[in-house]
């Protein structure tokens, strides 16, 4: 199975987040839980409330569940690695979590219609990539063999 197909199938994470929100009763929370509405003069204003930040937290930190994979990636046997094929640092994973939820999807759609490689973009700008568990284990063996030679 190609990595991009597996990555699409790993969107089960969003289904799980929705299920958690529903089971916890957050989907039936009052309006003020999701947003504040008020007027500044005659101009209506709406600001996000605590519910918005709970959902944002769950989405940005979903890849921290297994340190370098979300539940969906774990099921699809995918891992996130840095440019040296190591588990990314907390700071790098936080950057990736935020960027993939904002710029990442727009970039993915752009590459789908205009061509190009989302994997190259991810490595160039985020210094991470998603690889199969098989590739990850093979690269670990290569890295261990190289380090023993010195």
mmCIF file with all atom_site columns, C-alpha atoms in Angstrom:
data_model
loop_
_atom_site.group_PDB
_atom_site.id
_atom_site.type_symbol
_atom_site.label_atom_id
_atom_site.label_alt_id
_atom_site.label_comp_id
_atom_site.label_asym_id
_atom_site.label_entity_id
_atom_site.label_seq_id
_atom_site.pdbx_PDB_ins_code
_atom_site.Cartn_x
_atom_site.Cartn_y
_atom_site.Cartn_z
_atom_site.occupancy
_atom_site.B_iso_or_equiv
_atom_site.pdbx_formal_charge
_atom_site.auth_seq_id
_atom_site.auth_comp_id
_atom_site.auth_asym_id
_atom_site.auth_atom_id
_atom_site.pdbx_PDB_model_num
ATOM 1   C CA . UNK A 1 1   ? 0.000   0.000  0.000  1.00 0.00 ? 1   UNK A CA 1
ATOM 2   C CA . UNK A 1 2   ? 1.346   3.431  -0.848 1.00 0.00 ? 2   UNK A CA 1
ATOM 3   C CA . UNK A 1 3   ? 2.137   5.819  2.008  1.00 0.00 ? 3   UNK A CA 1
ATOM 4   C CA . UNK A 1 4   ? -0.314  8.500  0.815  1.00 0.00 ? 4   UNK A CA 1
ATOM 5   C CA . UNK A 1 5   ? -3.167  5.997  0.730  1.00 0.00 ? 5   UNK A CA 1
ATOM 6   C CA . UNK A 1 6   ? -2.279  4.832  4.233  1.00 0.00 ? 6   UNK A CA 1
ATOM 7   C CA . UNK A 1 7   ? -2.087  8.444  5.399  1.00 0.00 ? 7   UNK A CA 1
ATOM 8   C CA . UNK A 1 8   ? -5.574  9.102  4.042  1.00 0.00 ? 8   UNK A CA 1
ATOM 9   C CA . UNK A 1 9   ? -6.872  6.004  5.802  1.00 0.00 ? 9   UNK A CA 1
ATOM 10  C CA . UNK A 1 10  ? -5.232  7.193  9.030  1.00 0.00 ? 10  UNK A CA 1
ATOM 11  C CA . UNK A 1 11  ? -7.851  9.981  9.174  1.00 0.00 ? 11  UNK A CA 1
ATOM 12  C CA . UNK A 1 12  ? -9.622  7.672  11.599 1.00 0.00 ? 12  UNK A CA 1
ATOM 13  C CA . UNK A 1 13  ? -8.111  10.024 14.215 1.00 0.00 ? 13  UNK A CA 1
ATOM 14  C CA . UNK A 1 14  ? -10.715 12.665 13.449 1.00 0.00 ? 14  UNK A CA 1
ATOM 15  C CA . UNK A 1 15  ? -13.504 10.124 13.793 1.00 0.00 ? 15  UNK A CA 1
ATOM 16  C CA . UNK A 1 16  ? -12.068 9.132  17.184 1.00 0.00 ? 16  UNK A CA 1
ATOM 17  C CA . UNK A 1 17  ? -11.815 12.761 18.309 1.00 0.00 ? 17  UNK A CA 1
ATOM 18  C CA . UNK A 1 18  ? -15.454 13.309 17.292 1.00 0.00 ? 18  UNK A CA 1
ATOM 19  C CA . UNK A 1 19  ? -16.474 10.174 19.192 1.00 0.00 ? 19  UNK A CA 1
ATOM 20  C CA . UNK A 1 20  ? -14.647 11.347 22.329 1.00 0.00 ? 20  UNK A CA 1
ATOM 21  C CA . UNK A 1 21  ? -16.318 14.747 22.108 1.00 0.00 ? 21  UNK A CA 1
ATOM 22  C CA . UNK A 1 22  ? -19.731 13.122 21.710 1.00 0.00 ? 22  UNK A CA 1
ATOM 23  C CA . UNK A 1 23  ? -19.244 10.574 24.497 1.00 0.00 ? 23  UNK A CA 1
ATOM 24  C CA . UNK A 1 24  ? -18.007 13.291 26.870 1.00 0.00 ? 24  UNK A CA 1
ATOM 25  C CA . UNK A 1 25  ? -21.095 15.340 26.051 1.00 0.00 ? 25  UNK A CA 1
ATOM 26  C CA . UNK A 1 26  ? -19.137 18.238 24.575 1.00 0.00 ? 26  UNK A CA 1
ATOM 27  C CA . UNK A 1 27  ? -21.186 18.187 21.379 1.00 0.00 ? 27  UNK A CA 1
ATOM 28  C CA . UNK A 1 28  ? -24.245 19.113 23.464 1.00 0.00 ? 28  UNK A CA 1
ATOM 29  C CA . UNK A 1 29  ? -22.456 21.844 25.405 1.00 0.00 ? 29  UNK A CA 1
ATOM 30  C CA . UNK A 1 30  ? -24.113 25.274 25.616 1.00 0.00 ? 30  UNK A CA 1
ATOM 31  C CA . UNK A 1 31  ? -23.327 27.966 23.040 1.00 0.00 ? 31  UNK A CA 1
ATOM 32  C CA . UNK A 1 32  ? -21.000 29.874 25.391 1.00 0.00 ? 32  UNK A CA 1
ATOM 33  C CA . UNK A 1 33  ? -18.789 26.763 25.596 1.00 0.00 ? 33  UNK A CA 1
ATOM 34  C CA . UNK A 1 34  ? -17.999 27.022 21.873 1.00 0.00 ? 34  UNK A CA 1
ATOM 35  C CA . UNK A 1 35  ? -18.021 30.781 21.296 1.00 0.00 ? 35  UNK A CA 1
ATOM 36  C CA . UNK A 1 36  ? -18.787 34.118 22.875 1.00 0.00 ? 36  UNK A CA 1
ATOM 37  C CA . UNK A 1 37  ? -21.023 36.499 20.960 1.00 0.00 ? 37  UNK A CA 1
ATOM 38  C CA . UNK A 1 38  ? -21.296 40.175 21.759 1.00 0.00 ? 38  UNK A CA 1
ATOM 39  C CA . UNK A 1 39  ? -21.565 43.530 20.019 1.00 0.00 ? 39  UNK A CA 1
ATOM 40  C CA . UNK A 1 40  ? -19.054 46.315 19.803 1.00 0.00 ? 40  UNK A CA 1
ATOM 41  C CA . UNK A 1 41  ? -21.389 49.168 19.015 1.00 0.00 ? 41  UNK A CA 1
ATOM 42  C CA . UNK A 1 42  ? -23.478 47.755 16.209 1.00 0.00 ? 42  UNK A CA 1
ATOM 43  C CA . UNK A 1 43  ? -20.827 45.305 14.967 1.00 0.00 ? 43  UNK A CA 1
ATOM 44  C CA . UNK A 1 44  ? -21.467 41.685 16.061 1.00 0.00 ? 44  UNK A CA 1
ATOM 45  C CA . UNK A 1 45  ? -18.336 39.886 17.276 1.00 0.00 ? 45  UNK A CA 1
ATOM 46  C CA . UNK A 1 46  ? -17.783 36.184 17.950 1.00 0.00 ? 46  UNK A CA 1
ATOM 47  C CA . UNK A 1 47  ? -14.714 34.819 19.732 1.00 0.00 ? 47  UNK A CA 1
ATOM 48  C CA . UNK A 1 48  ? -13.762 31.179 20.349 1.00 0.00 ? 48  UNK A CA 1
ATOM 49  C CA . UNK A 1 49  ? -14.331 29.808 23.819 1.00 0.00 ? 49  UNK A CA 1
ATOM 50  C CA . UNK A 1 50  ? -12.945 26.848 25.778 1.00 0.00 ? 50  UNK A CA 1
ATOM 51  C CA . UNK A 1 51  ? -14.553 24.176 23.563 1.00 0.00 ? 51  UNK A CA 1
ATOM 52  C CA . UNK A 1 52  ? -12.701 25.468 20.519 1.00 0.00 ? 52  UNK A CA 1
ATOM 53  C CA . UNK A 1 53  ? -9.371  25.228 22.352 1.00 0.00 ? 53  UNK A CA 1
ATOM 54  C CA . UNK A 1 54  ? -10.132 21.694 23.616 1.00 0.00 ? 54  UNK A CA 1
ATOM 55  C CA . UNK A 1 55  ? -10.729 20.507 20.049 1.00 0.00 ? 55  UNK A CA 1
ATOM 56  C CA . UNK A 1 56  ? -7.650  22.385 18.816 1.00 0.00 ? 56  UNK A CA 1
ATOM 57  C CA . UNK A 1 57  ? -5.542  20.778 21.558 1.00 0.00 ? 57  UNK A CA 1
ATOM 58  C CA . UNK A 1 58  ? -6.782  17.286 20.644 1.00 0.00 ? 58  UNK A CA 1
ATOM 59  C CA . UNK A 1 59  ? -6.041  17.804 16.953 1.00 0.00 ? 59  UNK A CA 1
ATOM 60  C CA . UNK A 1 60  ? -2.592  19.379 17.333 1.00 0.00 ? 60  UNK A CA 1
ATOM 61  C CA . UNK A 1 61  ? -1.413  16.844 19.927 1.00 0.00 ? 61  UNK A CA 1
ATOM 62  C CA . UNK A 1 62  ? -2.898  13.724 18.286 1.00 0.00 ? 62  UNK A CA 1
ATOM 63  C CA . UNK A 1 63  ? 0.522   12.547 17.029 1.00 0.00 ? 63  UNK A CA 1
ATOM 64  C CA . UNK A 1 64  ? 1.897   12.557 20.592 1.00 0.00 ? 64  UNK A CA 1
ATOM 65  C CA . UNK A 1 65  ? -0.220  9.544  21.635 1.00 0.00 ? 65  UNK A CA 1
ATOM 66  C CA . UNK A 1 66  ? 2.483   7.011  20.726 1.00 0.00 ? 66  UNK A CA 1
ATOM 67  C CA . UNK A 1 67  ? 5.319   9.556  20.765 1.00 0.00 ? 67  UNK A CA 1
ATOM 68  C CA . UNK A 1 68  ? 5.615   9.647  16.974 1.00 0.00 ? 68  UNK A CA 1
ATOM 69  C CA . UNK A 1 69  ? 2.278   8.335  15.721 1.00 0.00 ? 69  UNK A CA 1
ATOM 70  C CA . UNK A 1 70  ? -1.403  8.945  16.267 1.00 0.00 ? 70  UNK A CA 1
ATOM 71  C CA . UNK A 1 71  ? -3.910  6.145  16.758 1.00 0.00 ? 71  UNK A CA 1
ATOM 72  C CA . UNK A 1 72  ? -4.708  6.145  13.022 1.00 0.00 ? 72  UNK A CA 1
ATOM 73  C CA . UNK A 1 73  ? -1.038  6.039  12.065 1.00 0.00 ? 73  UNK A CA 1
ATOM 74  C CA . UNK A 1 74  ? -0.454  3.215  14.551 1.00 0.00 ? 74  UNK A CA 1
ATOM 75  C CA . UNK A 1 75  ? -3.327  1.196  13.037 1.00 0.00 ? 75  UNK A CA 1
ATOM 76  C CA . UNK A 1 76  ? -2.010  1.841  9.509  1.00 0.00 ? 76  UNK A CA 1
ATOM 77  C CA . UNK A 1 77  ? 1.557   0.986  10.673 1.00 0.00 ? 77  UNK A CA 1
ATOM 78  C CA . UNK A 1 78  ? 2.988   4.431  9.961  1.00 0.00 ? 78  UNK A CA 1
ATOM 79  C CA . UNK A 1 79  ? 5.551   6.447  11.927 1.00 0.00 ? 79  UNK A CA 1
ATOM 80  C CA . UNK A 1 80  ? 6.732   10.032 11.888 1.00 0.00 ? 80  UNK A CA 1
ATOM 81  C CA . UNK A 1 81  ? 10.505  10.464 11.629 1.00 0.00 ? 81  UNK A CA 1
ATOM 82  C CA . UNK A 1 82  ? 12.847  13.425 11.376 1.00 0.00 ? 82  UNK A CA 1
ATOM 83  C CA . UNK A 1 83  ? 15.475  13.943 8.690  1.00 0.00 ? 83  UNK A CA 1
ATOM 84  C CA . UNK A 1 84  ? 17.873  11.559 10.503 1.00 0.00 ? 84  UNK A CA 1
ATOM 85  C CA . UNK A 1 85  ? 15.236  8.817  10.811 1.00 0.00 ? 85  UNK A CA 1
ATOM 86  C CA . UNK A 1 86  ? 14.903  9.368  14.558 1.00 0.00 ? 86  UNK A CA 1
ATOM 87  C CA . UNK A 1 87  ? 11.774  10.039 16.566 1.00 0.00 ? 87  UNK A CA 1
ATOM 88  C CA . UNK A 1 88  ? 11.235  13.822 16.263 1.00 0.00 ? 88  UNK A CA 1
ATOM 89  C CA . UNK A 1 89  ? 11.768  16.066 19.272 1.00 0.00 ? 89  UNK A CA 1
ATOM 90  C CA . UNK A 1 90  ? 8.814   17.477 21.200 1.00 0.00 ? 90  UNK A CA 1
ATOM 91  C CA . UNK A 1 91  ? 9.390   20.925 19.678 1.00 0.00 ? 91  UNK A CA 1
ATOM 92  C CA . UNK A 1 92  ? 9.518   19.533 16.131 1.00 0.00 ? 92  UNK A CA 1
ATOM 93  C CA . UNK A 1 93  ? 6.366   17.454 16.700 1.00 0.00 ? 93  UNK A CA 1
ATOM 94  C CA . UNK A 1 94  ? 4.562   20.501 18.085 1.00 0.00 ? 94  UNK A CA 1
ATOM 95  C CA . UNK A 1 95  ? 5.561   22.540 15.026 1.00 0.00 ? 95  UNK A CA 1
ATOM 96  C CA . UNK A 1 96  ? 4.454   19.704 12.753 1.00 0.00 ? 96  UNK A CA 1
ATOM 97  C CA . UNK A 1 97  ? 1.142   19.304 14.581 1.00 0.00 ? 97  UNK A CA 1
ATOM 98  C CA . UNK A 1 98  ? 0.311   22.982 14.167 1.00 0.00 ? 98  UNK A CA 1
ATOM 99  C CA . UNK A 1 99  ? 1.576   23.371 10.595 1.00 0.00 ? 99  UNK A CA 1
ATOM 100 C CA . UNK A 1 100 ? -0.090  20.217 9.272  1.00 0.00 ? 100 UNK A CA 1
ATOM 101 C CA . UNK A 1 101 ? -3.451  21.370 10.654 1.00 0.00 ? 101 UNK A CA 1
ATOM 102 C CA . UNK A 1 102 ? -3.189  24.772 8.982  1.00 0.00 ? 102 UNK A CA 1
ATOM 103 C CA . UNK A 1 103 ? -0.880  25.065 5.988  1.00 0.00 ? 103 UNK A CA 1
ATOM 104 C CA . UNK A 1 104 ? -0.495  21.303 5.475  1.00 0.00 ? 104 UNK A CA 1
ATOM 105 C CA . UNK A 1 105 ? -4.002  20.590 4.215  1.00 0.00 ? 105 UNK A CA 1
ATOM 106 C CA . UNK A 1 106 ? -3.989  23.543 1.826  1.00 0.00 ? 106 UNK A CA 1
ATOM 107 C CA . UNK A 1 107 ? -0.613  22.419 0.498  1.00 0.00 ? 107 UNK A CA 1
ATOM 108 C CA . UNK A 1 108 ? -1.850  18.824 0.150  1.00 0.00 ? 108 UNK A CA 1
ATOM 109 C CA . UNK A 1 109 ? -4.859  19.975 -1.903 1.00 0.00 ? 109 UNK A CA 1
ATOM 110 C CA . UNK A 1 110 ? -2.607  22.182 -4.047 1.00 0.00 ? 110 UNK A CA 1
ATOM 111 C CA . UNK A 1 111 ? -0.299  19.249 -4.804 1.00 0.00 ? 111 UNK A CA 1
ATOM 112 C CA . UNK A 1 112 ? -3.266  17.000 -5.625 1.00 0.00 ? 112 UNK A CA 1
ATOM 113 C CA . UNK A 1 113 ? -4.481  19.405 -8.330 1.00 0.00 ? 113 UNK A CA 1
ATOM 114 C CA . UNK A 1 114 ? -1.231  20.975 -9.547 1.00 0.00 ? 114 UNK A CA 1
ATOM 115 C CA . UNK A 1 115 ? 1.156   18.077 -9.115 1.00 0.00 ? 115 UNK A CA 1
ATOM 116 C CA . UNK A 1 116 ? 4.217   17.849 -6.928 1.00 0.00 ? 116 UNK A CA 1
ATOM 117 C CA . UNK A 1 117 ? 5.061   15.804 -3.893 1.00 0.00 ? 117 UNK A CA 1
ATOM 118 C CA . UNK A 1 118 ? 3.619   16.522 -0.449 1.00 0.00 ? 118 UNK A CA 1
ATOM 119 C CA . UNK A 1 119 ? 6.310   14.292 1.074  1.00 0.00 ? 119 UNK A CA 1
ATOM 120 C CA . UNK A 1 120 ? 9.052   16.583 -0.287 1.00 0.00 ? 120 UNK A CA 1
ATOM 121 C CA . UNK A 1 121 ? 7.216   19.652 1.057  1.00 0.00 ? 121 UNK A CA 1
ATOM 122 C CA . UNK A 1 122 ? 6.870   18.046 4.470  1.00 0.00 ? 122 UNK A CA 1
ATOM 123 C CA . UNK A 1 123 ? 10.587  17.204 4.663  1.00 0.00 ? 123 UNK A CA 1
ATOM 124 C CA . UNK A 1 124 ? 11.689  20.592 3.337  1.00 0.00 ? 124 UNK A CA 1
ATOM 125 C CA . UNK A 1 125 ? 9.552   22.796 5.597  1.00 0.00 ? 125 UNK A CA 1
ATOM 126 C CA . UNK A 1 126 ? 8.747   20.604 8.606  1.00 0.00 ? 126 UNK A CA 1
ATOM 127 C CA . UNK A 1 127 ? 11.856  18.385 8.610  1.00 0.00 ? 127 UNK A CA 1
ATOM 128 C CA . UNK A 1 128 ? 9.654   15.330 9.203  1.00 0.00 ? 128 UNK A CA 1
ATOM 129 C CA . UNK A 1 129 ? 8.130   12.621 7.089  1.00 0.00 ? 129 UNK A CA 1
ATOM 130 C CA . UNK A 1 130 ? 5.674   9.792  7.489  1.00 0.00 ? 130 UNK A CA 1
ATOM 131 C CA . UNK A 1 131 ? 7.101   6.356  6.723  1.00 0.00 ? 131 UNK A CA 1
ATOM 132 C CA . UNK A 1 132 ? 5.855   2.810  7.007  1.00 0.00 ? 132 UNK A CA 1
ATOM 133 C CA . UNK A 1 133 ? 6.806   0.770  10.061 1.00 0.00 ? 133 UNK A CA 1
ATOM 134 C CA . UNK A 1 134 ? 8.713   -1.583 7.749  1.00 0.00 ? 134 UNK A CA 1
ATOM 135 C CA . UNK A 1 135 ? 10.833  1.297  6.368  1.00 0.00 ? 135 UNK A CA 1
ATOM 136 C CA . UNK A 1 136 ? 11.366  2.644  9.890  1.00 0.00 ? 136 UNK A CA 1
ATOM 137 C CA . UNK A 1 137 ? 12.619  -0.733 11.199 1.00 0.00 ? 137 UNK A CA 1
ATOM 138 C CA . UNK A 1 138 ? 14.873  -1.263 8.169  1.00 0.00 ? 138 UNK A CA 1
ATOM 139 C CA . UNK A 1 139 ? 16.431  2.174  8.610  1.00 0.00 ? 139 UNK A CA 1
ATOM 140 C CA . UNK A 1 140 ? 16.981  1.549  12.344 1.00 0.00 ? 140 UNK A CA 1
ATOM 141 C CA . UNK A 1 141 ? 18.906  -1.620 11.457 1.00 0.00 ? 141 UNK A CA 1
ATOM 142 C CA . UNK A 1 142 ? 21.025  0.300  8.943  1.00 0.00 ? 142 UNK A CA 1
ATOM 143 C CA . UNK A 1 143 ? 21.709  3.057  11.493 1.00 0.00 ? 143 UNK A CA 1
ATOM 144 C CA . UNK A 1 144 ? 22.670  0.512  14.169 1.00 0.00 ? 144 UNK A CA 1
ATOM 145 C CA . UNK A 1 145 ? 25.014  -1.266 11.748 1.00 0.00 ? 145 UNK A CA 1
ATOM 146 C CA . UNK A 1 146 ? 26.654  2.038  10.739 1.00 0.00 ? 146 UNK A CA 1
ATOM 147 C CA . UNK A 1 147 ? 27.177  3.122  14.358 1.00 0.00 ? 147 UNK A CA 1
ATOM 148 C CA . UNK A 1 148 ? 28.824  -0.215 15.264 1.00 0.00 ? 148 UNK A CA 1
ATOM 149 C CA . UNK A 1 149 ? 31.431  0.225  12.527 1.00 0.00 ? 149 UNK A CA 1
ATOM 150 C CA . UNK A 1 150 ? 32.942  3.304  14.218 1.00 0.00 ? 150 UNK A CA 1
#
